[in-house]
């Protein structure tokens, strides 16, 4: 028999899954709480036990989508590589992840539109920057790079990769090759002893 926590977790997951499918199909504004509750057979009370509003739901979905995309990218990293090569590989893997239509739509269209660009960036930064900073710290500790400000460097690199993903969405052109070249040049310029 399922515990109360298991039932609660299952209800939350069901709500998120159904809202996500509706957001992707209908958009944020056209998705209604009543429609999702009818689809799931859940009560308003069950929903409000987990979320105060549809805005809370999109925030949870955006955070989940962001976290899962970076986690999938991190799993592709070669543990034998240098921290800088691992960082580069994570970014390239992340670009592959966000090419998936549902991921791209949630991270670059629905989420930022519903949450506002500032809130979406805050969530994205909270989830991804810690990983980027960890790679940069490891590279600095290994003597691979010299940095004055790891947090700023991580933010700049993250912005570069985000812009590469947005370029692909705006133009339909794959920006991975340009990103690889640009990342290689930037990371090479950070190497210890580089002029």
PDB file of C-alpha atoms in Angstrom:
ATOM      1  CA  UNK A   1       0.000   0.000   0.000  1.00  0.00           C
ATOM      2  CA  UNK A   2       1.296   3.466  -0.928  1.00  0.00           C
ATOM      3  CA  UNK A   3       2.260   5.846   1.839  1.00  0.00           C
ATOM      4  CA  UNK A   4       0.742   9.327   2.150  1.00  0.00           C
ATOM      5  CA  UNK A   5       4.000  10.832   0.835  1.00  0.00           C
ATOM      6  CA  UNK A   6       3.994   8.499  -2.172  1.00  0.00           C
ATOM      7  CA  UNK A   7       0.384   9.424  -2.980  1.00  0.00           C
ATOM      8  CA  UNK A   8       1.193  13.110  -2.549  1.00  0.00           C
ATOM      9  CA  UNK A   9       4.276  12.831  -4.784  1.00  0.00           C
ATOM     10  CA  UNK A  10       2.239  10.934  -7.373  1.00  0.00           C
ATOM     11  CA  UNK A  11      -0.469  13.624  -7.374  1.00  0.00           C
ATOM     12  CA  UNK A  12       2.128  16.371  -7.789  1.00  0.00           C
ATOM     13  CA  UNK A  13       3.834  14.493 -10.642  1.00  0.00           C
ATOM     14  CA  UNK A  14       0.474  13.889 -12.345  1.00  0.00           C
ATOM     15  CA  UNK A  15      -0.407  17.584 -12.131  1.00  0.00           C
ATOM     16  CA  UNK A  16       2.965  18.641 -13.519  1.00  0.00           C
ATOM     17  CA  UNK A  17       2.818  16.103 -16.339  1.00  0.00           C
ATOM     18  CA  UNK A  18      -0.697  17.116 -17.374  1.00  0.00           C
ATOM     19  CA  UNK A  19      -0.052  20.855 -17.104  1.00  0.00           C
ATOM     20  CA  UNK A  20       3.186  20.437 -19.094  1.00  0.00           C
ATOM     21  CA  UNK A  21       1.380  18.581 -21.884  1.00  0.00           C
ATOM     22  CA  UNK A  22      -1.329  21.240 -21.954  1.00  0.00           C
ATOM     23  CA  UNK A  23       1.162  24.130 -21.960  1.00  0.00           C
ATOM     24  CA  UNK A  24       3.021  22.525 -24.864  1.00  0.00           C
ATOM     25  CA  UNK A  25      -0.185  21.847 -26.797  1.00  0.00           C
ATOM     26  CA  UNK A  26      -2.294  24.912 -25.978  1.00  0.00           C
ATOM     27  CA  UNK A  27       0.122  27.441 -24.528  1.00  0.00           C
ATOM     28  CA  UNK A  28       0.227  28.919 -21.050  1.00  0.00           C
ATOM     29  CA  UNK A  29      -2.684  31.345 -21.374  1.00  0.00           C
ATOM     30  CA  UNK A  30      -5.049  28.840 -23.038  1.00  0.00           C
ATOM     31  CA  UNK A  31      -4.420  26.185 -20.387  1.00  0.00           C
ATOM     32  CA  UNK A  32      -6.991  26.322 -17.633  1.00  0.00           C
ATOM     33  CA  UNK A  33      -6.904  24.767 -14.191  1.00  0.00           C
ATOM     34  CA  UNK A  34     -10.430  23.412 -14.684  1.00  0.00           C
ATOM     35  CA  UNK A  35      -9.424  21.660 -17.897  1.00  0.00           C
ATOM     36  CA  UNK A  36      -6.371  20.025 -16.276  1.00  0.00           C
ATOM     37  CA  UNK A  37      -8.363  18.954 -13.229  1.00  0.00           C
ATOM     38  CA  UNK A  38     -10.981  17.414 -15.517  1.00  0.00           C
ATOM     39  CA  UNK A  39      -8.241  15.522 -17.391  1.00  0.00           C
ATOM     40  CA  UNK A  40      -6.605  14.238 -14.217  1.00  0.00           C
ATOM     41  CA  UNK A  41      -9.758  13.651 -12.202  1.00  0.00           C
ATOM     42  CA  UNK A  42      -8.159  15.521  -9.309  1.00  0.00           C
ATOM     43  CA  UNK A  43      -9.833  18.087  -7.088  1.00  0.00           C
ATOM     44  CA  UNK A  44      -8.961  21.751  -6.686  1.00  0.00           C
ATOM     45  CA  UNK A  45      -7.953  20.928  -3.124  1.00  0.00           C
ATOM     46  CA  UNK A  46      -5.440  18.358  -4.373  1.00  0.00           C
ATOM     47  CA  UNK A  47      -3.934  20.941  -6.713  1.00  0.00           C
ATOM     48  CA  UNK A  48      -3.854  23.720  -4.124  1.00  0.00           C
ATOM     49  CA  UNK A  49      -2.168  21.370  -1.675  1.00  0.00           C
ATOM     50  CA  UNK A  50       0.850  21.438  -4.024  1.00  0.00           C
ATOM     51  CA  UNK A  51       0.565  24.733  -5.910  1.00  0.00           C
ATOM     52  CA  UNK A  52      -0.967  28.117  -5.120  1.00  0.00           C
ATOM     53  CA  UNK A  53      -1.512  29.030  -8.767  1.00  0.00           C
ATOM     54  CA  UNK A  54      -0.836  28.263 -12.391  1.00  0.00           C
ATOM     55  CA  UNK A  55       2.190  30.578 -12.049  1.00  0.00           C
ATOM     56  CA  UNK A  56       3.604  28.273  -9.352  1.00  0.00           C
ATOM     57  CA  UNK A  57       3.107  25.331 -11.696  1.00  0.00           C
ATOM     58  CA  UNK A  58       4.964  26.921 -14.621  1.00  0.00           C
ATOM     59  CA  UNK A  59       7.771  27.889 -12.258  1.00  0.00           C
ATOM     60  CA  UNK A  60       8.052  24.288 -11.027  1.00  0.00           C
ATOM     61  CA  UNK A  61       7.952  22.972 -14.600  1.00  0.00           C
ATOM     62  CA  UNK A  62      10.527  25.474 -15.823  1.00  0.00           C
ATOM     63  CA  UNK A  63      12.847  24.602 -12.955  1.00  0.00           C
ATOM     64  CA  UNK A  64      12.390  20.871 -13.556  1.00  0.00           C
ATOM     65  CA  UNK A  65      12.987  21.213 -17.311  1.00  0.00           C
ATOM     66  CA  UNK A  66      16.094  23.314 -16.742  1.00  0.00           C
ATOM     67  CA  UNK A  67      17.519  20.956 -14.121  1.00  0.00           C
ATOM     68  CA  UNK A  68      16.845  17.839 -16.198  1.00  0.00           C
ATOM     69  CA  UNK A  69      18.444  19.318 -19.327  1.00  0.00           C
ATOM     70  CA  UNK A  70      21.677  20.211 -17.501  1.00  0.00           C
ATOM     71  CA  UNK A  71      21.701  16.863 -15.666  1.00  0.00           C
ATOM     72  CA  UNK A  72      21.373  14.948 -18.943  1.00  0.00           C
ATOM     73  CA  UNK A  73      24.190  17.046 -20.399  1.00  0.00           C
ATOM     74  CA  UNK A  74      26.396  16.416 -17.350  1.00  0.00           C
ATOM     75  CA  UNK A  75      25.952  12.654 -17.731  1.00  0.00           C
ATOM     76  CA  UNK A  76      27.651  12.776 -21.132  1.00  0.00           C
ATOM     77  CA  UNK A  77      30.905  14.222 -19.790  1.00  0.00           C
ATOM     78  CA  UNK A  78      34.067  12.149 -20.068  1.00  0.00           C
ATOM     79  CA  UNK A  79      35.379  11.826 -16.514  1.00  0.00           C
ATOM     80  CA  UNK A  80      38.935  11.538 -17.850  1.00  0.00           C
ATOM     81  CA  UNK A  81      38.911  14.923 -19.559  1.00  0.00           C
ATOM     82  CA  UNK A  82      40.360  18.124 -18.163  1.00  0.00           C
ATOM     83  CA  UNK A  83      37.921  20.460 -16.405  1.00  0.00           C
ATOM     84  CA  UNK A  84      37.916  22.831 -19.400  1.00  0.00           C
ATOM     85  CA  UNK A  85      37.258  20.038 -21.897  1.00  0.00           C
ATOM     86  CA  UNK A  86      34.489  18.760 -19.623  1.00  0.00           C
ATOM     87  CA  UNK A  87      32.973  22.240 -19.468  1.00  0.00           C
ATOM     88  CA  UNK A  88      33.021  22.531 -23.238  1.00  0.00           C
ATOM     89  CA  UNK A  89      31.488  19.074 -23.610  1.00  0.00           C
ATOM     90  CA  UNK A  90      28.693  19.902 -21.150  1.00  0.00           C
ATOM     91  CA  UNK A  91      27.789  23.026 -23.086  1.00  0.00           C
ATOM     92  CA  UNK A  92      27.734  21.172 -26.418  1.00  0.00           C
ATOM     93  CA  UNK A  93      25.646  18.373 -24.874  1.00  0.00           C
ATOM     94  CA  UNK A  94      23.273  20.975 -23.413  1.00  0.00           C
ATOM     95  CA  UNK A  95      22.839  22.476 -26.886  1.00  0.00           C
ATOM     96  CA  UNK A  96      21.764  19.035 -28.106  1.00  0.00           C
ATOM     97  CA  UNK A  97      19.324  18.763 -25.208  1.00  0.00           C
ATOM     98  CA  UNK A  98      17.614  22.063 -25.941  1.00  0.00           C
ATOM     99  CA  UNK A  99      17.169  21.139 -29.592  1.00  0.00           C
ATOM    100  CA  UNK A 100      14.421  18.763 -28.489  1.00  0.00           C
ATOM    101  CA  UNK A 101      11.220  20.625 -29.417  1.00  0.00           C
ATOM    102  CA  UNK A 102       9.429  20.178 -26.087  1.00  0.00           C
ATOM    103  CA  UNK A 103      12.494  21.211 -24.067  1.00  0.00           C
ATOM    104  CA  UNK A 104      13.166  24.186 -26.320  1.00  0.00           C
ATOM    105  CA  UNK A 105       9.555  25.332 -26.208  1.00  0.00           C
ATOM    106  CA  UNK A 106       9.415  25.108 -22.416  1.00  0.00           C
ATOM    107  CA  UNK A 107      12.806  26.750 -21.747  1.00  0.00           C
ATOM    108  CA  UNK A 108      12.801  29.458 -24.400  1.00  0.00           C
ATOM    109  CA  UNK A 109       9.165  30.258 -25.100  1.00  0.00           C
ATOM    110  CA  UNK A 110       6.566  29.209 -22.546  1.00  0.00           C
ATOM    111  CA  UNK A 111       8.666  29.562 -19.391  1.00  0.00           C
ATOM    112  CA  UNK A 112      10.140  33.012 -20.049  1.00  0.00           C
ATOM    113  CA  UNK A 113       6.849  34.328 -21.415  1.00  0.00           C
ATOM    114  CA  UNK A 114       4.846  33.155 -18.393  1.00  0.00           C
ATOM    115  CA  UNK A 115       7.468  33.841 -15.730  1.00  0.00           C
ATOM    116  CA  UNK A 116       9.055  36.943 -17.198  1.00  0.00           C
ATOM    117  CA  UNK A 117      12.616  36.965 -18.479  1.00  0.00           C
ATOM    118  CA  UNK A 118      14.106  38.052 -15.146  1.00  0.00           C
ATOM    119  CA  UNK A 119      12.543  35.182 -13.158  1.00  0.00           C
ATOM    120  CA  UNK A 120      13.384  32.642 -15.874  1.00  0.00           C
ATOM    121  CA  UNK A 121      17.027  33.801 -15.890  1.00  0.00           C
ATOM    122  CA  UNK A 122      17.162  33.645 -12.097  1.00  0.00           C
ATOM    123  CA  UNK A 123      15.987  30.017 -12.146  1.00  0.00           C
ATOM    124  CA  UNK A 124      18.288  29.052 -15.007  1.00  0.00           C
ATOM    125  CA  UNK A 125      21.274  30.694 -13.337  1.00  0.00           C
ATOM    126  CA  UNK A 126      20.544  29.033 -10.002  1.00  0.00           C
ATOM    127  CA  UNK A 127      20.482  25.631 -11.658  1.00  0.00           C
ATOM    128  CA  UNK A 128      23.283  25.859 -14.209  1.00  0.00           C
ATOM    129  CA  UNK A 129      25.792  28.380 -12.861  1.00  0.00           C
ATOM    130  CA  UNK A 130      26.805  26.219  -9.905  1.00  0.00           C
ATOM    131  CA  UNK A 131      27.918  23.506 -12.338  1.00  0.00           C
ATOM    132  CA  UNK A 132      29.793  25.934 -14.566  1.00  0.00           C
ATOM    133  CA  UNK A 133      31.492  27.524 -11.558  1.00  0.00           C
ATOM    134  CA  UNK A 134      32.511  24.058 -10.320  1.00  0.00           C
ATOM    135  CA  UNK A 135      34.213  23.270 -13.642  1.00  0.00           C
ATOM    136  CA  UNK A 136      35.990  26.637 -13.620  1.00  0.00           C
ATOM    137  CA  UNK A 137      37.123  26.188 -10.001  1.00  0.00           C
ATOM    138  CA  UNK A 138      38.416  22.709 -10.840  1.00  0.00           C
ATOM    139  CA  UNK A 139      40.292  24.110 -13.839  1.00  0.00           C
ATOM    140  CA  UNK A 140      41.804  26.879 -11.685  1.00  0.00           C
ATOM    141  CA  UNK A 141      42.765  24.399  -8.942  1.00  0.00           C
ATOM    142  CA  UNK A 142      44.411  22.149 -11.553  1.00  0.00           C
ATOM    143  CA  UNK A 143      46.393  25.139 -12.835  1.00  0.00           C
ATOM    144  CA  UNK A 144      44.641  24.895 -16.187  1.00  0.00           C
ATOM    145  CA  UNK A 145      43.336  28.475 -16.065  1.00  0.00           C
ATOM    146  CA  UNK A 146      43.866  31.721 -14.215  1.00  0.00           C
ATOM    147  CA  UNK A 147      40.719  33.642 -13.326  1.00  0.00           C
ATOM    148  CA  UNK A 148      40.098  36.829 -11.456  1.00  0.00           C
ATOM    149  CA  UNK A 149      36.364  36.307 -11.097  1.00  0.00           C
ATOM    150  CA  UNK A 150      34.932  32.792 -11.480  1.00  0.00           C
ATOM    151  CA  UNK A 151      31.306  33.915 -10.980  1.00  0.00           C
ATOM    152  CA  UNK A 152      31.530  36.555 -13.703  1.00  0.00           C
ATOM    153  CA  UNK A 153      33.313  34.207 -16.094  1.00  0.00           C
ATOM    154  CA  UNK A 154      30.655  31.538 -15.517  1.00  0.00           C
ATOM    155  CA  UNK A 155      27.876  34.086 -16.147  1.00  0.00           C
ATOM    156  CA  UNK A 156      29.535  35.279 -19.367  1.00  0.00           C
ATOM    157  CA  UNK A 157      30.007  31.731 -20.656  1.00  0.00           C
ATOM    158  CA  UNK A 158      26.418  30.878 -19.748  1.00  0.00           C
ATOM    159  CA  UNK A 159      25.158  33.943 -21.599  1.00  0.00           C
ATOM    160  CA  UNK A 160      27.174  32.961 -24.677  1.00  0.00           C
ATOM    161  CA  UNK A 161      25.675  29.483 -24.771  1.00  0.00           C
ATOM    162  CA  UNK A 162      22.182  30.812 -24.136  1.00  0.00           C
ATOM    163  CA  UNK A 163      22.544  33.209 -27.053  1.00  0.00           C
ATOM    164  CA  UNK A 164      23.736  30.353 -29.286  1.00  0.00           C
ATOM    165  CA  UNK A 165      20.600  28.382 -28.386  1.00  0.00           C
ATOM    166  CA  UNK A 166      18.362  31.408 -29.000  1.00  0.00           C
ATOM    167  CA  UNK A 167      20.056  32.057 -32.361  1.00  0.00           C
ATOM    168  CA  UNK A 168      19.141  28.550 -33.428  1.00  0.00           C
ATOM    169  CA  UNK A 169      15.532  29.136 -32.419  1.00  0.00           C
ATOM    170  CA  UNK A 170      15.315  32.495 -34.186  1.00  0.00           C
ATOM    171  CA  UNK A 171      16.985  31.423 -37.425  1.00  0.00           C
ATOM    172  CA  UNK A 172      16.464  27.677 -37.557  1.00  0.00           C
ATOM    173  CA  UNK A 173      20.191  27.291 -38.209  1.00  0.00           C
ATOM    174  CA  UNK A 174      22.305  25.002 -36.058  1.00  0.00           C
ATOM    175  CA  UNK A 175      24.726  27.162 -34.102  1.00  0.00           C
ATOM    176  CA  UNK A 176      26.686  24.297 -32.525  1.00  0.00           C
ATOM    177  CA  UNK A 177      29.701  24.566 -34.847  1.00  0.00           C
ATOM    178  CA  UNK A 178      30.053  28.308 -34.213  1.00  0.00           C
ATOM    179  CA  UNK A 179      29.600  27.728 -30.488  1.00  0.00           C
ATOM    180  CA  UNK A 180      32.366  25.079 -30.467  1.00  0.00           C
ATOM    181  CA  UNK A 181      34.815  27.410 -32.185  1.00  0.00           C
ATOM    182  CA  UNK A 182      33.896  30.343 -29.955  1.00  0.00           C
ATOM    183  CA  UNK A 183      34.060  28.287 -26.762  1.00  0.00           C
ATOM    184  CA  UNK A 184      37.421  26.836 -27.765  1.00  0.00           C
ATOM    185  CA  UNK A 185      38.811  30.318 -28.396  1.00  0.00           C
ATOM    186  CA  UNK A 186      37.446  31.717 -25.145  1.00  0.00           C
ATOM    187  CA  UNK A 187      38.542  28.763 -23.041  1.00  0.00           C
ATOM    188  CA  UNK A 188      41.998  28.820 -24.655  1.00  0.00           C
ATOM    189  CA  UNK A 189      42.292  32.495 -23.736  1.00  0.00           C
ATOM    190  CA  UNK A 190      41.670  31.575 -20.082  1.00  0.00           C
ATOM    191  CA  UNK A 191      44.483  29.024 -19.989  1.00  0.00           C
ATOM    192  CA  UNK A 192      47.274  29.732 -17.561  1.00  0.00           C
ATOM    193  CA  UNK A 193      50.046  31.627 -19.298  1.00  0.00           C
ATOM    194  CA  UNK A 194      47.879  32.686 -22.258  1.00  0.00           C
ATOM    195  CA  UNK A 195      48.576  36.221 -23.421  1.00  0.00           C
TER     196      UNK A 195
END
